[in-house]
Short mmCIF file of C-alpha atoms and ligand atoms in Angstrom, two decimals:
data_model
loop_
_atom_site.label_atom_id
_atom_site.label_comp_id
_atom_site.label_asym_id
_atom_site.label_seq_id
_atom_site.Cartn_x
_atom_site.Cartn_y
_atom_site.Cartn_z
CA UNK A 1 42.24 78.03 -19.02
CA UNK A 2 43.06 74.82 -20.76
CA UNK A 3 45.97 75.51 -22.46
CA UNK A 4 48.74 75.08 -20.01
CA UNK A 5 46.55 73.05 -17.72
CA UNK A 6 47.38 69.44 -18.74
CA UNK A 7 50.98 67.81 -19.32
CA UNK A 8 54.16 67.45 -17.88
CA UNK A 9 54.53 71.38 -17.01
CA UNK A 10 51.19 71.24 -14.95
CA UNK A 11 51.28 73.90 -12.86
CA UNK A 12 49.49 73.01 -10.17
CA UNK A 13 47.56 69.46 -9.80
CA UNK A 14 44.28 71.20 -8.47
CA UNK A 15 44.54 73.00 -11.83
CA UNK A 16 44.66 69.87 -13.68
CA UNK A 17 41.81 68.38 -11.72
CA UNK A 18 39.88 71.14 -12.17
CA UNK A 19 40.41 70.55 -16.41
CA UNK A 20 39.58 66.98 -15.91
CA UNK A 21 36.43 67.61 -14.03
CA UNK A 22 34.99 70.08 -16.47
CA UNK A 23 36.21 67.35 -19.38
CA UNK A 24 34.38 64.69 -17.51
CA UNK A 25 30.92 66.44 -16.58
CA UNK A 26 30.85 67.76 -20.50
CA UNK A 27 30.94 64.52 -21.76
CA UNK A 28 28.26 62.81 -19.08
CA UNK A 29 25.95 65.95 -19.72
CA UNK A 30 26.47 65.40 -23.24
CA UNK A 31 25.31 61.70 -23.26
CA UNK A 32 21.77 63.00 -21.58
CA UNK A 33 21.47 65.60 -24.19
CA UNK A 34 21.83 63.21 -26.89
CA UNK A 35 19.09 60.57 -25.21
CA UNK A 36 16.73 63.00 -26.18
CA UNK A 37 16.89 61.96 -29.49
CA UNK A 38 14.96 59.18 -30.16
CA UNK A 39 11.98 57.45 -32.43
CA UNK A 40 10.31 56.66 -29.40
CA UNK A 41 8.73 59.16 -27.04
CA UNK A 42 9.66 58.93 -23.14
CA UNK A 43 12.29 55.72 -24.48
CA UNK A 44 16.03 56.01 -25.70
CA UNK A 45 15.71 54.68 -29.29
CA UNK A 46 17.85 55.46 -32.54
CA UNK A 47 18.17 53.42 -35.66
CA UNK A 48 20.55 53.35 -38.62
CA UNK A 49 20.27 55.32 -41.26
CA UNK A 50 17.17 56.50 -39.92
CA UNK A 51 16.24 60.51 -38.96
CA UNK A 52 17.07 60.07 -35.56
CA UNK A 53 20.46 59.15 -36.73
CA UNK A 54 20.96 62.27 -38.80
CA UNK A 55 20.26 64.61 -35.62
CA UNK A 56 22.58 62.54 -33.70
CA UNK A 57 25.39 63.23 -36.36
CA UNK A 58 24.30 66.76 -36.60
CA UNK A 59 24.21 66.96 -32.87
CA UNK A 60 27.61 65.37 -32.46
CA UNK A 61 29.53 66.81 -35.39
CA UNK A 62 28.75 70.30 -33.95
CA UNK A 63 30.86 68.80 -30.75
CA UNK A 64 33.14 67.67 -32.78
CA UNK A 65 34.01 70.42 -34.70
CA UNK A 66 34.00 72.17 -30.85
CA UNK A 67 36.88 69.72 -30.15
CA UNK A 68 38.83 71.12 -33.38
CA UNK A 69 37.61 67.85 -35.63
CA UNK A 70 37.11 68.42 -39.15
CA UNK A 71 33.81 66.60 -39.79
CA UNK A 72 31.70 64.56 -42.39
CA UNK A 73 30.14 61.76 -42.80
CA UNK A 74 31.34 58.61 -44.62
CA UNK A 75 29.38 56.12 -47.51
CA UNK A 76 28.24 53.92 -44.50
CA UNK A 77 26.10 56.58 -42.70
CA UNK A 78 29.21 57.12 -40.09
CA UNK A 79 30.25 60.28 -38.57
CA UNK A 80 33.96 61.05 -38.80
CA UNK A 81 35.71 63.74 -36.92
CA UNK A 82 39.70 64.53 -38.32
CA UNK A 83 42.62 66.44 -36.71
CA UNK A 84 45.87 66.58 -38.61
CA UNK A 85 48.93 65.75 -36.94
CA UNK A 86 51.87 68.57 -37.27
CA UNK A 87 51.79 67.63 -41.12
CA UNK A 88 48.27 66.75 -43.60
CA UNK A 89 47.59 63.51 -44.73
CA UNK A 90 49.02 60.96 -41.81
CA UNK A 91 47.76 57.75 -40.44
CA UNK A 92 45.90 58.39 -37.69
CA UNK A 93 45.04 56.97 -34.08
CA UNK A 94 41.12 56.37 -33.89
CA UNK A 95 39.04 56.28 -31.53
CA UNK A 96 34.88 56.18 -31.22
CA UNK A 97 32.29 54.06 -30.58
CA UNK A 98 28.66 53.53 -31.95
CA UNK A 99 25.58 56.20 -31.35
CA UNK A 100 22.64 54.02 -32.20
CA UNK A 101 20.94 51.73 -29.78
CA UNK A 102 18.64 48.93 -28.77
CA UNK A 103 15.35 49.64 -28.14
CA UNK A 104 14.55 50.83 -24.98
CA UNK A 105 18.20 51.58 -24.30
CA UNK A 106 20.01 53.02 -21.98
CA UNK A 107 22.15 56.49 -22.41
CA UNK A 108 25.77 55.25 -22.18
CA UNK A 109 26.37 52.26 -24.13
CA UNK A 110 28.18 53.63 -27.48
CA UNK A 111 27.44 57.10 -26.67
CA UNK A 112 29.69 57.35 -23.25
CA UNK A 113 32.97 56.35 -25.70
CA UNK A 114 32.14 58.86 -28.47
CA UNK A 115 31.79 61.98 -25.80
CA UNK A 116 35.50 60.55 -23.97
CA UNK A 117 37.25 60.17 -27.33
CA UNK A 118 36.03 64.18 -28.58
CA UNK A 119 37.28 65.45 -24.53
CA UNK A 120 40.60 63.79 -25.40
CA UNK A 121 40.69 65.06 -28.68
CA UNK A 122 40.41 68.42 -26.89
CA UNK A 123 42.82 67.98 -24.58
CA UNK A 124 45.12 66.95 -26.42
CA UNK A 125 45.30 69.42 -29.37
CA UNK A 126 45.87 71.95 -26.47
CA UNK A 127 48.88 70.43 -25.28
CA UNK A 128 50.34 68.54 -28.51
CA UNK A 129 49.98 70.86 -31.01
CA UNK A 130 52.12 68.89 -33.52
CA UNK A 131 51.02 65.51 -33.12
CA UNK A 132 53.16 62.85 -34.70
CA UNK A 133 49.94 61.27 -36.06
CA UNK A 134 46.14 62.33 -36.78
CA UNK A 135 43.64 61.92 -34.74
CA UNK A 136 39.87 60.29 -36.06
CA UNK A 137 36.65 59.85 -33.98
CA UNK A 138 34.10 57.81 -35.76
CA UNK A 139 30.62 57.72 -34.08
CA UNK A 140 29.71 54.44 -35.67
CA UNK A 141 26.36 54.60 -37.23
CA UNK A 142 25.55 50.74 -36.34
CA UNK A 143 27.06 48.81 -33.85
CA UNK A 144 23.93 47.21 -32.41
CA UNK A 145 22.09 45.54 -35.73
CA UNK A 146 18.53 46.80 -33.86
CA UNK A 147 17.50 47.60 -37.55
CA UNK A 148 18.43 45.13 -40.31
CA UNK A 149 19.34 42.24 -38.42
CA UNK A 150 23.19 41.72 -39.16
CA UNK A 151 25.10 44.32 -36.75
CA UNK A 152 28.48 46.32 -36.71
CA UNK A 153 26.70 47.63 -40.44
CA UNK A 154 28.93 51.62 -39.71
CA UNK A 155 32.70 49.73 -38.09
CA UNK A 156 32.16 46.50 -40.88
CA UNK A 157 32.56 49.01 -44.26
CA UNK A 158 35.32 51.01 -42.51
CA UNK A 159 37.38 47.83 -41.60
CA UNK A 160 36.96 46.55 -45.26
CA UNK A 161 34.00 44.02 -44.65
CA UNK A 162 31.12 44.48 -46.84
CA UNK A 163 28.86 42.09 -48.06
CA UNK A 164 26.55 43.44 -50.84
CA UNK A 165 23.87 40.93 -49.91
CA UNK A 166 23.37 42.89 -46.70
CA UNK A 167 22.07 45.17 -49.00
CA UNK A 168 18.63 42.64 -49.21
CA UNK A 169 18.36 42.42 -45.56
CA UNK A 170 14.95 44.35 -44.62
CA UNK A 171 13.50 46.74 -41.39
CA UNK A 172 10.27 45.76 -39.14
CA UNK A 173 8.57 48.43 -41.89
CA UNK A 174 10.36 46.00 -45.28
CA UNK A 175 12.33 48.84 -45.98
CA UNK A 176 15.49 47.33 -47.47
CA UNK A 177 18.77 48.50 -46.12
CA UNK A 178 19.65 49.28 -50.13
CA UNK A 179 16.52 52.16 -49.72
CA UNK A 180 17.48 53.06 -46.21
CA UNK A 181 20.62 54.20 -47.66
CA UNK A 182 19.03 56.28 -50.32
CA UNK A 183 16.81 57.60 -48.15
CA UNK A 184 19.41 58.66 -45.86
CA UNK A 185 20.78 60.36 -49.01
CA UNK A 186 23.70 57.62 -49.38
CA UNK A 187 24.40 55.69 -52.89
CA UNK A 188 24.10 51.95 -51.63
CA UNK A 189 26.34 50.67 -54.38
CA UNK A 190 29.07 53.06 -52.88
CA UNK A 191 29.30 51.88 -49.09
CA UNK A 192 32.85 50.34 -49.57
CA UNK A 193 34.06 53.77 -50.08
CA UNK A 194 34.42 53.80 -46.21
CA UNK A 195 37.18 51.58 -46.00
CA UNK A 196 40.16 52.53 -44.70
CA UNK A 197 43.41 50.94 -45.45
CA UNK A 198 45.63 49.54 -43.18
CA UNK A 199 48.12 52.00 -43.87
CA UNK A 200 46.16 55.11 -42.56
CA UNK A 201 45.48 53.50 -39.25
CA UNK A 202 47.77 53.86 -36.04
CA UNK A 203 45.49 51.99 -33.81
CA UNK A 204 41.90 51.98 -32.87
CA UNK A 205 41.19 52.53 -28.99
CA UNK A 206 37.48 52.91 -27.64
CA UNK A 207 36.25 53.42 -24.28
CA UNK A 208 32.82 52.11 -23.13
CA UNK A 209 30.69 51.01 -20.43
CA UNK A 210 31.67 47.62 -19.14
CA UNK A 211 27.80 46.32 -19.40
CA UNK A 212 28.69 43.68 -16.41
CA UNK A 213 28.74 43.47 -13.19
CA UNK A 214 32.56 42.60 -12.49
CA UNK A 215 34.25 46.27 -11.89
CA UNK A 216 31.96 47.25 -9.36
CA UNK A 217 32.26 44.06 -7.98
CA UNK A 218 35.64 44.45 -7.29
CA UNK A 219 35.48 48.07 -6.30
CA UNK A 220 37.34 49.93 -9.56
CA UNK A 221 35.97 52.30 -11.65
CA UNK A 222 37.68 51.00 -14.77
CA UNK A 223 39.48 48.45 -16.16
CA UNK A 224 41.47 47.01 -19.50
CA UNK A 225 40.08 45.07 -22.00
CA UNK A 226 42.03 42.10 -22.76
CA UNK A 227 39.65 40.53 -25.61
CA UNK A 228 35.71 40.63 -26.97
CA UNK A 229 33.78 37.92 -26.97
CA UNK A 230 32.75 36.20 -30.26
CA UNK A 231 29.23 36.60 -30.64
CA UNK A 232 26.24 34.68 -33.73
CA UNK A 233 22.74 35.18 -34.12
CA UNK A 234 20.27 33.00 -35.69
CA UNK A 235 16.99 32.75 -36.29
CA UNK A 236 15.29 29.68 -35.23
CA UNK A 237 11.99 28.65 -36.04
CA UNK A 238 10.30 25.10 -34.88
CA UNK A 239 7.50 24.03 -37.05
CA UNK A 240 4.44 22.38 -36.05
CA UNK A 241 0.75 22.46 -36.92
CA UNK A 242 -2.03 24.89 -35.99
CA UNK A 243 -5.28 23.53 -35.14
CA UNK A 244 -8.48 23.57 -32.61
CA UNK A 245 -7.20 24.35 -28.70
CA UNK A 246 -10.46 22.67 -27.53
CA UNK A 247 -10.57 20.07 -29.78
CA UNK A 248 -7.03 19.10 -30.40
CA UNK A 249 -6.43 16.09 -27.85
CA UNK A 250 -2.98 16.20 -27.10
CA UNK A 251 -1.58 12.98 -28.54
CA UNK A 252 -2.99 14.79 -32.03
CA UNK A 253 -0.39 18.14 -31.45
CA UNK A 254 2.36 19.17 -32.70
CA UNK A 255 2.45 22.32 -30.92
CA UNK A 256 5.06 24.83 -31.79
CA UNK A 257 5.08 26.98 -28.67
CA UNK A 258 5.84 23.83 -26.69
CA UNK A 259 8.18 22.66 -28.39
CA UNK A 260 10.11 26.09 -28.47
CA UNK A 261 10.23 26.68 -25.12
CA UNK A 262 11.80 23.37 -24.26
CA UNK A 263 14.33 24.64 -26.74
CA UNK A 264 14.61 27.89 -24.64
CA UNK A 265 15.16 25.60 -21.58
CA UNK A 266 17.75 23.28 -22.94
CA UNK A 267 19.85 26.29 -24.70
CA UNK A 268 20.04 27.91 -21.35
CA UNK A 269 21.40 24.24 -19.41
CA UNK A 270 23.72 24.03 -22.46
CA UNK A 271 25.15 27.12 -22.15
CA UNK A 272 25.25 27.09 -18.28
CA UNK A 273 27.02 23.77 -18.18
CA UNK A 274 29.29 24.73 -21.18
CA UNK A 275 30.15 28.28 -19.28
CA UNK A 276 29.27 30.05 -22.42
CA UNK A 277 26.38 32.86 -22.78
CA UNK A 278 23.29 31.95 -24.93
CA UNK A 279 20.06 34.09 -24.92
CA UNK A 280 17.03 34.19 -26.41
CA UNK A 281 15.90 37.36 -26.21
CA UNK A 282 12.50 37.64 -28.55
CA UNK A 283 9.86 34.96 -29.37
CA UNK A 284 6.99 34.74 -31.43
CA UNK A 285 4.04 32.59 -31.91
CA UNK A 286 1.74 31.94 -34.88
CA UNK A 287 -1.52 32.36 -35.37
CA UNK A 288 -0.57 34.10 -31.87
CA UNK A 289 -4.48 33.42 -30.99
CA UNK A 290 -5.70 32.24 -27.69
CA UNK A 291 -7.40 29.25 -29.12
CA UNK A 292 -5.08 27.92 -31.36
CA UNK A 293 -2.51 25.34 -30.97
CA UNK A 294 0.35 27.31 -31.95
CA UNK A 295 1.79 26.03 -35.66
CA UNK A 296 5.09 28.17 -35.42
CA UNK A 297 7.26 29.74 -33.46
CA UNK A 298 10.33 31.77 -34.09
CA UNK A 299 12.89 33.31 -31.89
CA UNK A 300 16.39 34.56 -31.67
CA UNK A 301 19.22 32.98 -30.23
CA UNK A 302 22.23 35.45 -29.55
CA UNK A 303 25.45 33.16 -28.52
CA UNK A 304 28.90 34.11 -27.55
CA UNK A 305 31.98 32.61 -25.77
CA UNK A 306 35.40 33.82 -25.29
CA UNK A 307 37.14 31.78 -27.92
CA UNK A 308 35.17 30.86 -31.17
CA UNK A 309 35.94 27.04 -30.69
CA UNK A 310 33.79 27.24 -27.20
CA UNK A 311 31.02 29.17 -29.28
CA UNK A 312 30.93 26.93 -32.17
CA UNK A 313 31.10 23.80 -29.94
CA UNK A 314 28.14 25.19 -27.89
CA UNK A 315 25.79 25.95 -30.94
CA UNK A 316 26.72 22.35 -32.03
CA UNK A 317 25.27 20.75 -29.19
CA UNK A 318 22.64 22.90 -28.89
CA UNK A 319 21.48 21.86 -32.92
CA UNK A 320 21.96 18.39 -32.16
CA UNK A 321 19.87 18.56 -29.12
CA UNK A 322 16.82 21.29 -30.48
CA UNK A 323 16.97 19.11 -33.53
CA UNK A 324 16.24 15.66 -31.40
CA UNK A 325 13.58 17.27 -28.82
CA UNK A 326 11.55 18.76 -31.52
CA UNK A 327 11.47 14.83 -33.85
CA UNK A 328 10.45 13.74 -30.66
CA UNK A 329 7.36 15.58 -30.64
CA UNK A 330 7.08 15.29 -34.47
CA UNK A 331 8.17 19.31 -34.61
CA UNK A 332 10.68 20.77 -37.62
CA UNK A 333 13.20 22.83 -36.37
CA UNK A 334 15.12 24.89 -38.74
CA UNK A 335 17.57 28.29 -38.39
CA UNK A 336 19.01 30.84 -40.15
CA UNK A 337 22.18 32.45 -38.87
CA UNK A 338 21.74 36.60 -39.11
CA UNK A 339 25.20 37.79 -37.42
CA UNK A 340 28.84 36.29 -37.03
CA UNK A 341 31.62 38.45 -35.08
CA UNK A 342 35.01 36.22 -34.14
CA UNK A 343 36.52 37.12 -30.75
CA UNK A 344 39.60 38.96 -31.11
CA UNK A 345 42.56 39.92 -28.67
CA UNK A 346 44.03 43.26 -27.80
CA UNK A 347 47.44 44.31 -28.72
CA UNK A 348 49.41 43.66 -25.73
CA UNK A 349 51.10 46.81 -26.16
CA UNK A 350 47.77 48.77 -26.45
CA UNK A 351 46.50 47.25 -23.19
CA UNK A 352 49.57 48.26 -21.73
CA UNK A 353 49.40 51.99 -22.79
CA UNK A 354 45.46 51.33 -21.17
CA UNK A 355 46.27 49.80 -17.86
CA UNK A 356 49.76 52.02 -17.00
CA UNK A 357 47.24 55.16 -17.69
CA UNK A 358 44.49 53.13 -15.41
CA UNK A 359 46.82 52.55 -12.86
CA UNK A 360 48.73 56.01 -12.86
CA UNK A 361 44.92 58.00 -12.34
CA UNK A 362 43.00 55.78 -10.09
CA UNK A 363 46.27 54.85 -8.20
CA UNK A 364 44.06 51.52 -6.74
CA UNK A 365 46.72 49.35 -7.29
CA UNK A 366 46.54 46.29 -9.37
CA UNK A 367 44.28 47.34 -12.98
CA UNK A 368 41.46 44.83 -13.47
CA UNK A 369 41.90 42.93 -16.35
CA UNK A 370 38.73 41.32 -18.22
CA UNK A 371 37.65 39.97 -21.49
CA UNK A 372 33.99 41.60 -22.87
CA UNK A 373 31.46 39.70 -23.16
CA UNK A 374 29.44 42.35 -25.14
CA UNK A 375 30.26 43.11 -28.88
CA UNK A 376 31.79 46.31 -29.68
CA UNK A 377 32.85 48.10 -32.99
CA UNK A 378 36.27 47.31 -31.84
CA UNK A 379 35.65 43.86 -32.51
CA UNK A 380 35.47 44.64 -36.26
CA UNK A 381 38.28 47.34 -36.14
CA UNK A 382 40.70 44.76 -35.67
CA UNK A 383 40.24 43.53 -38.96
CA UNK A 384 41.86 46.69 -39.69
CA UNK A 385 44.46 47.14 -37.44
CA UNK A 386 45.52 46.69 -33.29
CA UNK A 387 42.68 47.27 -31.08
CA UNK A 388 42.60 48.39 -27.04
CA UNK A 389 39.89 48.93 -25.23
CA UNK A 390 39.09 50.34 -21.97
CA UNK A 391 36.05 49.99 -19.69
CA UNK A 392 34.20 51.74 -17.37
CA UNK A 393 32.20 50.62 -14.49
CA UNK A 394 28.17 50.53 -14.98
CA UNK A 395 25.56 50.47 -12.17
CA UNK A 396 24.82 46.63 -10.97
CA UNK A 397 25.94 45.68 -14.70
CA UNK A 398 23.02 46.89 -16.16
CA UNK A 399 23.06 47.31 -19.60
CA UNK A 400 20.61 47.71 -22.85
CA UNK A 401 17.58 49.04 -20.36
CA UNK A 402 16.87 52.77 -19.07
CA UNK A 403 18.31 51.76 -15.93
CA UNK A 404 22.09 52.05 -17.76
CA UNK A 405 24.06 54.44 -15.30
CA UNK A 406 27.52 55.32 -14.68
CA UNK A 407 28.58 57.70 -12.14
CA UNK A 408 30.32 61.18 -12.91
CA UNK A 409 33.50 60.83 -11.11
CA UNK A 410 33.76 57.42 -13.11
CA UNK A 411 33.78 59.14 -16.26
CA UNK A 412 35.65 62.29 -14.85
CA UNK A 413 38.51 59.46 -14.06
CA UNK A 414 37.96 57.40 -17.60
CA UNK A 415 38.25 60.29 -19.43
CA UNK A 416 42.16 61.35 -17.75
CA UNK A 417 42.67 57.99 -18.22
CA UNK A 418 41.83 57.21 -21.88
CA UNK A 419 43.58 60.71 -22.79
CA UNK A 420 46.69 59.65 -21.07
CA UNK A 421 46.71 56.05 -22.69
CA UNK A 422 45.87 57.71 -26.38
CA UNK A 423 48.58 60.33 -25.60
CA UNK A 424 50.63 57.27 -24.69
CA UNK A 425 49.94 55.61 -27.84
CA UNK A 426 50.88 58.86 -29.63
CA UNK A 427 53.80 59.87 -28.86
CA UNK A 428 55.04 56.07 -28.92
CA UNK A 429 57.20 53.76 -31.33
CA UNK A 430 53.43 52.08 -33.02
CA UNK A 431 53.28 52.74 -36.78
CA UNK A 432 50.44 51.54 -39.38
CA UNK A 433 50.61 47.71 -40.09
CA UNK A 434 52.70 48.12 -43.39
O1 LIG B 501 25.30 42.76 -28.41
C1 LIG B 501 26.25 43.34 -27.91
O2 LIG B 501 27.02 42.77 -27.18
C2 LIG B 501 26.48 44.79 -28.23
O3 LIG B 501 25.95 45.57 -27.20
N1 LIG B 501 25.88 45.13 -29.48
MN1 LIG B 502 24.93 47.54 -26.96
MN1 LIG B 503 27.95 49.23 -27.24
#
């Protein structure tokens, strides 16, 4: 039924819906089927390199090789899916996104743009047979850092970024990532065998929930990525000292907790006044008893911006003012950054192919244009070579919790939509970056 549905000689429109439909529930079914695995019973959970990880690639290679992909998976845990173009051996367009999550996720977020990128694959072997280029969809193995700490740890090795130091970095369990990968049956000293080179690569294009609030706001189910945020995590830890909470008077503390939290409080007016996004999203206290003045606290501080400069700027203000508040109070405060992304831009001709395949399926007029203020594999791709992006509209934003939900005729429409732009890209003048 598929073969003659989709492409210029459409027969019939209903016909084509009707392909697009059945595309479109496959691949939101296919995101609740592979929620089911996780680590965590009645919660959406997978880790890197962990087992949950190897039945997701099982899972998803089988669909894979459904969609006609050759499979396998690469030195840094990732699964790869292949189609040659009309000859062996060419560069080829990718596409993907990530598989693993945060904890307590939700069931879109990575997954959502893995499923759209093997229904286009589909479709389009049916109607291209001889594609000018290959075709790739990675299932990045790491996007999110849940597990190690530093993040992007499947896109980084296949965009040529490895540092073997990351190697050292440990789980909640002190499993280092060097015996995660020998678990997982990976040779750690082998990861940059991912790479790819410039030359192989066409483009990279990934769809993906827009994890905000501003499609629905404005009443479209998708929209064009112009640019990701940059994003750093640190570590930050303010020092004080523990002792008796009865018997401590106060001008005798140096309590940690307090001191912390009026760091919480000042990073958030910071960032508010500076109209960049800072977050601290876990904190800890030690001892972490009721009856002790708390001697240290650590907690995370997860900061992006749209440009680097009003990133760096921000975090620069916000160590200079931490810093001050905690000698006030006779407090250390010291931090270790974990994670560095830089923002980068779309190719302009990417976003193009995006937004005239936006505007040609939801035919609302004017495509939304917006920059992402979440990280994406994409971010690291375009180390490697052009990136475009497009994004689908999420339930009130939500994002990272169970709550995550997109709506079936929004995928139905993101997945014509991405097809038509990666056709777009395909059959157009791009080449490799030389
Ligand atoms: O943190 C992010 O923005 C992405 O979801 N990992
Ligand atoms: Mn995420
Ligand atoms: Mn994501």
């Amino acid at each position: 039924m598929r073969s003659e549905a989709y492409g210029p000689s459409a027969t019939s429109a209903r016909l084509q819906a009707a392909v697009f439909e059945a595309a479109g529930r496959r691949a939101y079914d296919r995101c609740d089927e592979l929620a089911a695995i996780t680590e965590v019973r009645g919660r959406i959970q997978r880790l890197h390199l962990t087992p949950q990880h190897r039945m997701a690639n099982n899972l998803v290679g089988q669909w894979m090789r459904g969609a006609g992909l050759a499979t396998r998976i690469d030195a840094a845990g990732n699964l790869v899916g292949r189609i040659e173009g009309r000859e062996a051996r060419l560069p080829a367009v990718v596409l993907g996104s990530h598989i693993d999550t945060v904890p307590d996720a939700g069931r879109y977020d990575g997954p959502l743009g893995v499923m759209i990128a093997i229904e286009t694959v589909e479709l389009l072997r049916e109607v291209m047979p001889m594609m000018p280029c290959a075709l790739e969809v990675y299932a990045f193995s790491d996007e999110e850092g849940t597990r190690f700490g530093s993040a992007l740890l499947g896109s980084n090795p296949v965009a040529g970024n490895w540092k073997p130091e990351w190697l050292d970095q440990t789980d909640q369990r002190g499993t280092t990532l060097r015996q995660a990968f020998r678990d997982f049956g990976l040779d750690p000293n082998r990861v940059t065998e991912a790479a790819l080179r410039p030359e192989q690569v066409v483009a990279y294009l990934e769809a993906h929930i827009e994890q905000g609030p501003l499609l629905e706001a404005m009443g479209r189910p998708l929209g064009v990525v112009t640019s990701i945020a940059g994003a750093r995590r640190f570590a930050l830890t303010v020092t004080g000292e523990a002792r008796h909470s009865g018997g401590t008077p106060y001008d005798r503390r140096k309590d940690a907790l307090v001191g912390a939290s009026q760091a919480v409080l000042a990073i958030e007016s910071i960032a508010k006044r500076r109209g960049i996004i800072a977050t601290v999203g876990a904190m800890h206290a030690y001892p972490g008893a009721v009856n002790v003045v708390p001697g240290r606290a650590e907690f995370s501080l997860d900061l992006r911006a749209e440009t680097d400069r009003e990133r760096d700027d921000g975090w620069a203000e916000i160590l200079d003012t931490v810093t001050s508040n905690c000698r006030l109070r006779n407090l250390q405060f010291s931090w270790v950054e974990e994670h560095r992304a830089r923002a980068v831009t779309c190719a302009p001709d990417l976003m193009a192919a995006v937004e005239a395949a936006i505007s040609r399926v939801d035919r609302l007029g004017e495509v939304p244009s917006l920059y992402s203020r979440a990280g994406h594999d994409a971010m690291v791709m375009a180390d490697l070579t052009d990136i475009g992006m497009l994004f689908v509209r999420c339930e009130d934003g939500i994002s990272h919790a169970p709550t995550e939900a997109v709506t079936m005729s929004d995928v139905r429409l993101a997945v014509e939509a991405f097809t038509a732009a990666v056709r777009s890209v395909l059959t157009g003048e791009r080449r490799p970056h030389a």
